[in-house]
Amino acid sequence: AEYMGASTHNVQMKKPLAVSWVTYHHGDLLGKLLALVTLIPIYMFSGLAAVFIVRRELHTVTIVIGLLLSTVVNTIVKNLICEARPHGCELASDNYGMPSDHTQFSFFFTVYVSACILHRGMFIRSFRVLFCLGLLAAALVVAFSRVYLGYHTLEQVIVGAILGTMLAPVWYHITFTHLQPIFPRILAWRISRFFYLKDNTHVPNVLEREWILSQQSSKQS
């Protein structure tokens, strides 16, 4: 009995990874759907990683850096405000809730990518507005899911949305005013050559340009 007691005493409590541990009420179909939707920021980040692996665009790296800096700002603001999550939230004892990091991430991504699409000539013109509206809808659903699932209050997601919306244009300006001019120097680095990094931020419509080059290559062959 003493051996069993000592063994039980030495067992350490395990803790799930909060970034992917989402709960909802049993039998709540909407809650189950929103539990998947609320992970959209993770899907976005994974999508950026996939885009970088396939495209090797230096601009993708700067987008990731911007999102990481936004997360740092979120953490700093949380620890300055020190506002708890809603009562009953299983994450309440782990960290603060003001502002919502998922919402801030989603709105930063939405505003930044929308600015690129509308001002940098990405995609076919007729699809640009529809694509941006789709991103906005996704960000709004993420914000709603954080409240519905009990992880944040309405005020916390609103502040997260405002922060993300404010930080994205700032990083967009920094990227295309201060970082883009030094892209050629970065691409000259040996490590850039090793990973085949490239920069197409100066190209008005990358898809159109690649299509034209593909057509020309096909005719020549």
PDB file of N, CA and C in Angstrom, residues 2-85:
ATOM      1  N   GLU A   2       1.966   1.201   0.769  1.00  0.00           N
ATOM      2  CA  GLU A   2       2.861   2.339   0.813  1.00  0.00           C
ATOM      3  C   GLU A   2       3.486   2.563  -0.568  1.00  0.00           C
ATOM      4  N   TYR A   3       3.811   1.444  -1.255  1.00  0.00           N
ATOM      5  CA  TYR A   3       4.425   1.538  -2.579  1.00  0.00           C
ATOM      6  C   TYR A   3       3.464   2.179  -3.570  1.00  0.00           C
ATOM      7  N   MET A   4       2.172   1.752  -3.484  1.00  0.00           N
ATOM      8  CA  MET A   4       1.167   2.306  -4.384  1.00  0.00           C
ATOM      9  C   MET A   4       0.963   3.789  -4.104  1.00  0.00           C
ATOM     10  N   GLY A   5       0.978   4.164  -2.816  1.00  0.00           N
ATOM     11  CA  GLY A   5       0.786   5.552  -2.448  1.00  0.00           C
ATOM     12  C   GLY A   5       1.922   6.422  -2.938  1.00  0.00           C
ATOM     13  N   ALA A   6       3.151   5.903  -2.802  1.00  0.00           N
ATOM     14  CA  ALA A   6       4.312   6.670  -3.250  1.00  0.00           C
ATOM     15  C   ALA A   6       4.297   6.825  -4.755  1.00  0.00           C
ATOM     16  N   SER A   7       3.861   5.740  -5.439  1.00  0.00           N
ATOM     17  CA  SER A   7       3.814   5.789  -6.892  1.00  0.00           C
ATOM     18  C   SER A   7       2.802   6.820  -7.367  1.00  0.00           C
ATOM     19  N   THR A   8       1.633   6.845  -6.697  1.00  0.00           N
ATOM     20  CA  THR A   8       0.595   7.813  -7.061  1.00  0.00           C
ATOM     21  C   THR A   8       1.041   9.238  -6.779  1.00  0.00           C
ATOM     22  N   HIS A   9       1.780   9.394  -5.680  1.00  0.00           N
ATOM     23  CA  HIS A   9       2.220  10.729  -5.286  1.00  0.00           C
ATOM     24  C   HIS A   9       3.210  11.316  -6.290  1.00  0.00           C
ATOM     25  N   ASN A  10       4.017  10.427  -6.899  1.00  0.00           N
ATOM     26  CA  ASN A  10       5.056  10.892  -7.815  1.00  0.00           C
ATOM     27  C   ASN A  10       4.553  11.133  -9.239  1.00  0.00           C
ATOM     28  N   VAL A  11       3.295  10.734  -9.520  1.00  0.00           N
ATOM     29  CA  VAL A  11       2.753  10.932 -10.856  1.00  0.00           C
ATOM     30  C   VAL A  11       2.490  12.418 -11.085  1.00  0.00           C
ATOM     31  N   GLN A  12       3.014  12.976 -12.159  1.00  0.00           N
ATOM     32  CA  GLN A  12       2.816  14.384 -12.474  1.00  0.00           C
ATOM     33  C   GLN A  12       1.568  14.564 -13.337  1.00  0.00           C
ATOM     34  N   MET A  13       0.829  15.626 -13.058  1.00  0.00           N
ATOM     35  CA  MET A  13      -0.352  15.931 -13.843  1.00  0.00           C
ATOM     36  C   MET A  13       0.052  16.354 -15.245  1.00  0.00           C
ATOM     37  N   LYS A  14      -0.643  15.823 -16.242  1.00  0.00           N
ATOM     38  CA  LYS A  14      -0.367  16.190 -17.625  1.00  0.00           C
ATOM     39  C   LYS A  14      -1.287  17.326 -18.052  1.00  0.00           C
ATOM     40  N   LYS A  15      -0.773  18.152 -18.934  1.00  0.00           N
ATOM     41  CA  LYS A  15      -1.510  19.317 -19.377  1.00  0.00           C
ATOM     42  C   LYS A  15      -1.591  19.317 -20.900  1.00  0.00           C
ATOM     43  N   PRO A  16      -2.779  19.469 -21.470  1.00  0.00           N
ATOM     44  CA  PRO A  16      -2.915  19.483 -22.935  1.00  0.00           C
ATOM     45  C   PRO A  16      -2.342  20.752 -23.534  1.00  0.00           C
ATOM     46  N   LEU A  17      -1.986  20.682 -24.818  1.00  0.00           N
ATOM     47  CA  LEU A  17      -1.483  21.846 -25.531  1.00  0.00           C
ATOM     48  C   LEU A  17      -2.646  22.781 -25.823  1.00  0.00           C
ATOM     49  N   ALA A  18      -2.653  23.944 -25.187  1.00  0.00           N
ATOM     50  CA  ALA A  18      -3.805  24.841 -25.245  1.00  0.00           C
ATOM     51  C   ALA A  18      -4.080  25.364 -26.649  1.00  0.00           C
ATOM     52  N   VAL A  19      -3.024  25.448 -27.481  1.00  0.00           N
ATOM     53  CA  VAL A  19      -3.230  26.046 -28.798  1.00  0.00           C
ATOM     54  C   VAL A  19      -4.160  25.213 -29.675  1.00  0.00           C
ATOM     55  N   SER A  20      -4.269  23.927 -29.402  1.00  0.00           N
ATOM     56  CA  SER A  20      -5.112  23.067 -30.238  1.00  0.00           C
ATOM     57  C   SER A  20      -6.225  22.375 -29.447  1.00  0.00           C
ATOM     58  N   TRP A  21      -6.283  22.592 -28.153  1.00  0.00           N
ATOM     59  CA  TRP A  21      -7.284  21.948 -27.309  1.00  0.00           C
ATOM     60  C   TRP A  21      -8.517  22.848 -27.225  1.00  0.00           C
ATOM     61  N   VAL A  22      -9.534  22.518 -28.017  1.00  0.00           N
ATOM     62  CA  VAL A  22     -10.758  23.314 -28.051  1.00  0.00           C
ATOM     63  C   VAL A  22     -11.914  22.435 -27.602  1.00  0.00           C
ATOM     64  N   THR A  23     -12.733  22.928 -26.692  1.00  0.00           N
ATOM     65  CA  THR A  23     -13.845  22.146 -26.169  1.00  0.00           C
ATOM     66  C   THR A  23     -15.175  22.792 -26.559  1.00  0.00           C
ATOM     67  N   TYR A  24     -16.219  21.983 -26.588  1.00  0.00           N
ATOM     68  CA  TYR A  24     -17.575  22.461 -26.851  1.00  0.00           C
ATOM     69  C   TYR A  24     -18.537  21.541 -26.113  1.00  0.00           C
ATOM     70  N   HIS A  25     -19.762  21.992 -25.929  1.00  0.00           N
ATOM     71  CA  HIS A  25     -20.745  21.217 -25.189  1.00  0.00           C
ATOM     72  C   HIS A  25     -21.190  19.996 -26.004  1.00  0.00           C
ATOM     73  N   HIS A  26     -21.313  18.881 -25.315  1.00  0.00           N
ATOM     74  CA  HIS A  26     -21.727  17.639 -25.966  1.00  0.00           C
ATOM     75  C   HIS A  26     -23.100  17.816 -26.620  1.00  0.00           C
ATOM     76  N   GLY A  27     -23.192  17.421 -27.883  1.00  0.00           N
ATOM     77  CA  GLY A  27     -24.453  17.528 -28.604  1.00  0.00           C
ATOM     78  C   GLY A  27     -24.680  18.857 -29.286  1.00  0.00           C
ATOM     79  N   ASP A  28     -23.764  19.812 -29.103  1.00  0.00           N
ATOM     80  CA  ASP A  28     -23.892  21.130 -29.718  1.00  0.00           C
ATOM     81  C   ASP A  28     -23.218  21.091 -31.087  1.00  0.00           C
ATOM     82  N   LEU A  29     -24.012  20.932 -32.134  1.00  0.00           N
ATOM     83  CA  LEU A  29     -23.453  20.821 -33.486  1.00  0.00           C
ATOM     84  C   LEU A  29     -22.789  22.123 -33.931  1.00  0.00           C
ATOM     85  N   LEU A  30     -23.404  23.266 -33.587  1.00  0.00           N
ATOM     86  CA  LEU A  30     -22.803  24.545 -33.925  1.00  0.00           C
ATOM     87  C   LEU A  30     -21.471  24.714 -33.193  1.00  0.00           C
ATOM     88  N   GLY A  31     -21.462  24.309 -31.923  1.00  0.00           N
ATOM     89  CA  GLY A  31     -20.228  24.390 -31.149  1.00  0.00           C
ATOM     90  C   GLY A  31     -19.135  23.516 -31.740  1.00  0.00           C
ATOM     91  N   LYS A  32     -19.512  22.344 -32.235  1.00  0.00           N
ATOM     92  CA  LYS A  32     -18.533  21.445 -32.865  1.00  0.00           C
ATOM     93  C   LYS A  32     -17.954  22.070 -34.127  1.00  0.00           C
ATOM     94  N   LEU A  33     -18.832  22.704 -34.919  1.00  0.00           N
ATOM     95  CA  LEU A  33     -18.374  23.372 -36.139  1.00  0.00           C
ATOM     96  C   LEU A  33     -17.451  24.540 -35.799  1.00  0.00           C
ATOM     97  N   LEU A  34     -17.840  25.332 -34.800  1.00  0.00           N
ATOM     98  CA  LEU A  34     -17.031  26.486 -34.416  1.00  0.00           C
ATOM     99  C   LEU A  34     -15.716  26.070 -33.768  1.00  0.00           C
ATOM    100  N   ALA A  35     -15.689  24.883 -33.161  1.00  0.00           N
ATOM    101  CA  ALA A  35     -14.441  24.373 -32.593  1.00  0.00           C
ATOM    102  C   ALA A  35     -13.408  24.140 -33.690  1.00  0.00           C
ATOM    103  N   LEU A  36     -13.890  23.799 -34.885  1.00  0.00           N
ATOM    104  CA  LEU A  36     -13.002  23.655 -36.040  1.00  0.00           C
ATOM    105  C   LEU A  36     -12.663  25.021 -36.635  1.00  0.00           C
ATOM    106  N   VAL A  37     -13.671  25.888 -36.691  1.00  0.00           N
ATOM    107  CA  VAL A  37     -13.484  27.214 -37.273  1.00  0.00           C
ATOM    108  C   VAL A  37     -12.516  28.054 -36.442  1.00  0.00           C
ATOM    109  N   THR A  38     -12.570  27.907 -35.134  1.00  0.00           N
ATOM    110  CA  THR A  38     -11.739  28.738 -34.262  1.00  0.00           C
ATOM    111  C   THR A  38     -10.251  28.467 -34.444  1.00  0.00           C
ATOM    112  N   LEU A  39      -9.920  27.355 -35.115  1.00  0.00           N
ATOM    113  CA  LEU A  39      -8.522  27.014 -35.379  1.00  0.00           C
ATOM    114  C   LEU A  39      -8.039  27.565 -36.723  1.00  0.00           C
ATOM    115  N   ILE A  40      -8.841  28.416 -37.361  1.00  0.00           N
ATOM    116  CA  ILE A  40      -8.462  28.999 -38.654  1.00  0.00           C
ATOM    117  C   ILE A  40      -7.085  29.680 -38.604  1.00  0.00           C
ATOM    118  N   PRO A  41      -6.736  30.401 -37.513  1.00  0.00           N
ATOM    119  CA  PRO A  41      -5.385  30.983 -37.469  1.00  0.00           C
ATOM    120  C   PRO A  41      -4.280  29.942 -37.642  1.00  0.00           C
ATOM    121  N   ILE A  42      -4.478  28.759 -37.087  1.00  0.00           N
ATOM    122  CA  ILE A  42      -3.482  27.694 -37.253  1.00  0.00           C
ATOM    123  C   ILE A  42      -3.448  27.241 -38.703  1.00  0.00           C
ATOM    124  N   TYR A  43      -4.640  27.151 -39.334  1.00  0.00           N
ATOM    125  CA  TYR A  43      -4.688  26.780 -40.747  1.00  0.00           C
ATOM    126  C   TYR A  43      -3.987  27.852 -41.588  1.00  0.00           C
ATOM    127  N   MET A  44      -4.188  29.122 -41.236  1.00  0.00           N
ATOM    128  CA  MET A  44      -3.551  30.211 -41.970  1.00  0.00           C
ATOM    129  C   MET A  44      -2.030  30.108 -41.895  1.00  0.00           C
ATOM    130  N   PHE A  45      -1.533  29.877 -40.699  1.00  0.00           N
ATOM    131  CA  PHE A  45      -0.084  29.787 -40.506  1.00  0.00           C
ATOM    132  C   PHE A  45       0.479  28.583 -41.252  1.00  0.00           C
ATOM    133  N   SER A  46      -0.248  27.465 -41.193  1.00  0.00           N
ATOM    134  CA  SER A  46       0.183  26.263 -41.919  1.00  0.00           C
ATOM    135  C   SER A  46       0.167  26.520 -43.420  1.00  0.00           C
ATOM    136  N   GLY A  47      -0.851  27.273 -43.879  1.00  0.00           N
ATOM    137  CA  GLY A  47      -0.935  27.608 -45.298  1.00  0.00           C
ATOM    138  C   GLY A  47       0.238  28.458 -45.750  1.00  0.00           C
ATOM    139  N   LEU A  48       0.648  29.418 -44.896  1.00  0.00           N
ATOM    140  CA  LEU A  48       1.807  30.250 -45.220  1.00  0.00           C
ATOM    141  C   LEU A  48       3.067  29.401 -45.332  1.00  0.00           C
ATOM    142  N   ALA A  49       3.206  28.434 -44.422  1.00  0.00           N
ATOM    143  CA  ALA A  49       4.370  27.549 -44.467  1.00  0.00           C
ATOM    144  C   ALA A  49       4.385  26.749 -45.764  1.00  0.00           C
ATOM    145  N   ALA A  50       3.211  26.263 -46.165  1.00  0.00           N
ATOM    146  CA  ALA A  50       3.117  25.502 -47.414  1.00  0.00           C
ATOM    147  C   ALA A  50       3.426  26.381 -48.621  1.00  0.00           C
ATOM    148  N   VAL A  51       2.910  27.623 -48.598  1.00  0.00           N
ATOM    149  CA  VAL A  51       3.171  28.557 -49.695  1.00  0.00           C
ATOM    150  C   VAL A  51       4.666  28.837 -49.808  1.00  0.00           C
ATOM    151  N   PHE A  52       5.321  29.006 -48.663  1.00  0.00           N
ATOM    152  CA  PHE A  52       6.757  29.286 -48.695  1.00  0.00           C
ATOM    153  C   PHE A  52       7.540  28.102 -49.263  1.00  0.00           C
ATOM    154  N   ILE A  53       7.173  26.893 -48.856  1.00  0.00           N
ATOM    155  CA  ILE A  53       7.876  25.704 -49.346  1.00  0.00           C
ATOM    156  C   ILE A  53       7.738  25.580 -50.857  1.00  0.00           C
ATOM    157  N   VAL A  54       6.546  25.887 -51.365  1.00  0.00           N
ATOM    158  CA  VAL A  54       6.296  25.742 -52.803  1.00  0.00           C
ATOM    159  C   VAL A  54       6.833  26.930 -53.595  1.00  0.00           C
ATOM    160  N   ARG A  55       6.593  28.146 -53.096  1.00  0.00           N
ATOM    161  CA  ARG A  55       6.913  29.357 -53.863  1.00  0.00           C
ATOM    162  C   ARG A  55       8.295  29.937 -53.552  1.00  0.00           C
ATOM    163  N   ARG A  56       8.769  29.788 -52.318  1.00  0.00           N
ATOM    164  CA  ARG A  56      10.065  30.326 -51.875  1.00  0.00           C
ATOM    165  C   ARG A  56      10.135  31.851 -52.003  1.00  0.00           C
ATOM    166  N   GLU A  57       9.009  32.503 -51.750  1.00  0.00           N
ATOM    167  CA  GLU A  57       8.946  33.961 -51.848  1.00  0.00           C
ATOM    168  C   GLU A  57       9.450  34.608 -50.551  1.00  0.00           C
ATOM    169  N   LEU A  58      10.330  35.583 -50.694  1.00  0.00           N
ATOM    170  CA  LEU A  58      10.850  36.299 -49.531  1.00  0.00           C
ATOM    171  C   LEU A  58       9.739  37.070 -48.823  1.00  0.00           C
ATOM    172  N   HIS A  59       8.753  37.525 -49.596  1.00  0.00           N
ATOM    173  CA  HIS A  59       7.642  38.264 -49.006  1.00  0.00           C
ATOM    174  C   HIS A  59       6.869  37.407 -48.009  1.00  0.00           C
ATOM    175  N   THR A  60       6.771  36.115 -48.266  1.00  0.00           N
ATOM    176  CA  THR A  60       6.080  35.217 -47.329  1.00  0.00           C
ATOM    177  C   THR A  60       6.766  35.225 -45.973  1.00  0.00           C
ATOM    178  N   VAL A  61       8.087  35.306 -45.988  1.00  0.00           N
ATOM    179  CA  VAL A  61       8.847  35.350 -44.734  1.00  0.00           C
ATOM    180  C   VAL A  61       8.503  36.603 -43.948  1.00  0.00           C
ATOM    181  N   THR A  62       8.373  37.738 -44.647  1.00  0.00           N
ATOM    182  CA  THR A  62       8.049  38.979 -43.953  1.00  0.00           C
ATOM    183  C   THR A  62       6.628  38.953 -43.382  1.00  0.00           C
ATOM    184  N   ILE A  63       5.719  38.263 -44.060  1.00  0.00           N
ATOM    185  CA  ILE A  63       4.362  38.126 -43.531  1.00  0.00           C
ATOM    186  C   ILE A  63       4.384  37.337 -42.226  1.00  0.00           C
ATOM    187  N   VAL A  64       5.143  36.255 -42.210  1.00  0.00           N
ATOM    188  CA  VAL A  64       5.267  35.435 -41.001  1.00  0.00           C
ATOM    189  C   VAL A  64       5.885  36.253 -39.868  1.00  0.00           C
ATOM    190  N   ILE A  65       6.908  37.026 -40.181  1.00  0.00           N
ATOM    191  CA  ILE A  65       7.537  37.866 -39.162  1.00  0.00           C
ATOM    192  C   ILE A  65       6.524  38.859 -38.598  1.00  0.00           C
ATOM    193  N   GLY A  66       5.709  39.446 -39.478  1.00  0.00           N
ATOM    194  CA  GLY A  66       4.683  40.378 -39.018  1.00  0.00           C
ATOM    195  C   GLY A  66       3.672  39.722 -38.091  1.00  0.00           C
ATOM    196  N   LEU A  67       3.254  38.516 -38.429  1.00  0.00           N
ATOM    197  CA  LEU A  67       2.306  37.789 -37.581  1.00  0.00           C
ATOM    198  C   LEU A  67       2.925  37.453 -36.228  1.00  0.00           C
ATOM    199  N   LEU A  68       4.204  37.089 -36.232  1.00  0.00           N
ATOM    200  CA  LEU A  68       4.892  36.778 -34.971  1.00  0.00           C
ATOM    201  C   LEU A  68       5.031  38.032 -34.115  1.00  0.00           C
ATOM    202  N   LEU A  69       5.347  39.164 -34.736  1.00  0.00           N
ATOM    203  CA  LEU A  69       5.440  40.418 -33.982  1.00  0.00           C
ATOM    204  C   LEU A  69       4.074  40.820 -33.424  1.00  0.00           C
ATOM    205  N   SER A  70       3.022  40.568 -34.196  1.00  0.00           N
ATOM    206  CA  SER A  70       1.669  40.840 -33.715  1.00  0.00           C
ATOM    207  C   SER A  70       1.358  39.998 -32.487  1.00  0.00           C
ATOM    208  N   THR A  71       1.805  38.747 -32.505  1.00  0.00           N
ATOM    209  CA  THR A  71       1.601  37.863 -31.350  1.00  0.00           C
ATOM    210  C   THR A  71       2.363  38.368 -30.132  1.00  0.00           C
ATOM    211  N   VAL A  72       3.570  38.884 -30.355  1.00  0.00           N
ATOM    212  CA  VAL A  72       4.355  39.445 -29.249  1.00  0.00           C
ATOM    213  C   VAL A  72       3.628  40.648 -28.645  1.00  0.00           C
ATOM    214  N   VAL A  73       3.104  41.517 -29.510  1.00  0.00           N
ATOM    215  CA  VAL A  73       2.338  42.680 -29.039  1.00  0.00           C
ATOM    216  C   VAL A  73       1.132  42.215 -28.229  1.00  0.00           C
ATOM    217  N   ASN A  74       0.447  41.179 -28.709  1.00  0.00           N
ATOM    218  CA  ASN A  74      -0.718  40.642 -28.009  1.00  0.00           C
ATOM    219  C   ASN A  74      -0.341  40.173 -26.607  1.00  0.00           C
ATOM    220  N   THR A  75       0.775  39.468 -26.499  1.00  0.00           N
ATOM    221  CA  THR A  75       1.226  38.967 -25.199  1.00  0.00           C
ATOM    222  C   THR A  75       1.559  40.113 -24.250  1.00  0.00           C
ATOM    223  N   ILE A  76       2.215  41.140 -24.776  1.00  0.00           N
ATOM    224  CA  ILE A  76       2.576  42.295 -23.953  1.00  0.00           C
ATOM    225  C   ILE A  76       1.322  42.999 -23.444  1.00  0.00           C
ATOM    226  N   VAL A  77       0.364  43.229 -24.337  1.00  0.00           N
ATOM    227  CA  VAL A  77      -0.873  43.912 -23.950  1.00  0.00           C
ATOM    228  C   VAL A  77      -1.646  43.085 -22.924  1.00  0.00           C
ATOM    229  N   LYS A  78      -1.688  41.768 -23.130  1.00  0.00           N
ATOM    230  CA  LYS A  78      -2.383  40.899 -22.166  1.00  0.00           C
ATOM    231  C   LYS A  78      -1.803  41.048 -20.769  1.00  0.00           C
ATOM    232  N   ASN A  79      -0.483  41.057 -20.688  1.00  0.00           N
ATOM    233  CA  ASN A  79       0.164  41.131 -19.374  1.00  0.00           C
ATOM    234  C   ASN A  79       0.149  42.529 -18.786  1.00  0.00           C
ATOM    235  N   LEU A  80      -0.160  43.530 -19.602  1.00  0.00           N
ATOM    236  CA  LEU A  80      -0.337  44.879 -19.086  1.00  0.00           C
ATOM    237  C   LEU A  80      -1.752  45.083 -18.550  1.00  0.00           C
ATOM    238  N   ILE A  81      -2.733  44.560 -19.276  1.00  0.00           N
ATOM    239  CA  ILE A  81      -4.135  44.726 -18.871  1.00  0.00           C
ATOM    240  C   ILE A  81      -4.524  43.732 -17.783  1.00  0.00           C
ATOM    241  N   CYS A  82      -4.052  42.487 -17.932  1.00  0.00           N
ATOM    242  CA  CYS A  82      -4.306  41.437 -16.927  1.00  0.00           C
ATOM    243  C   CYS A  82      -5.798  41.183 -16.713  1.00  0.00           C
ATOM    244  N   GLU A  83      -6.553  41.130 -17.811  1.00  0.00           N
ATOM    245  CA  GLU A  83      -7.985  40.845 -17.703  1.00  0.00           C
ATOM    246  C   GLU A  83      -8.229  39.361 -17.909  1.00  0.00           C
ATOM    247  N   ALA A  84      -8.944  38.747 -16.993  1.00  0.00           N
ATOM    248  CA  ALA A  84      -9.174  37.306 -17.031  1.00  0.00           C
ATOM    249  C   ALA A  84     -10.108  36.914 -18.163  1.00  0.00           C
ATOM    250  N   ARG A  85     -10.051  35.649 -18.523  1.00  0.00           N
ATOM    251  CA  ARG A  85     -10.990  35.104 -19.497  1.00  0.00           C
ATOM    252  C   ARG A  85     -12.360  34.959 -18.835  1.00  0.00           C
TER     253      ARG A  85
END
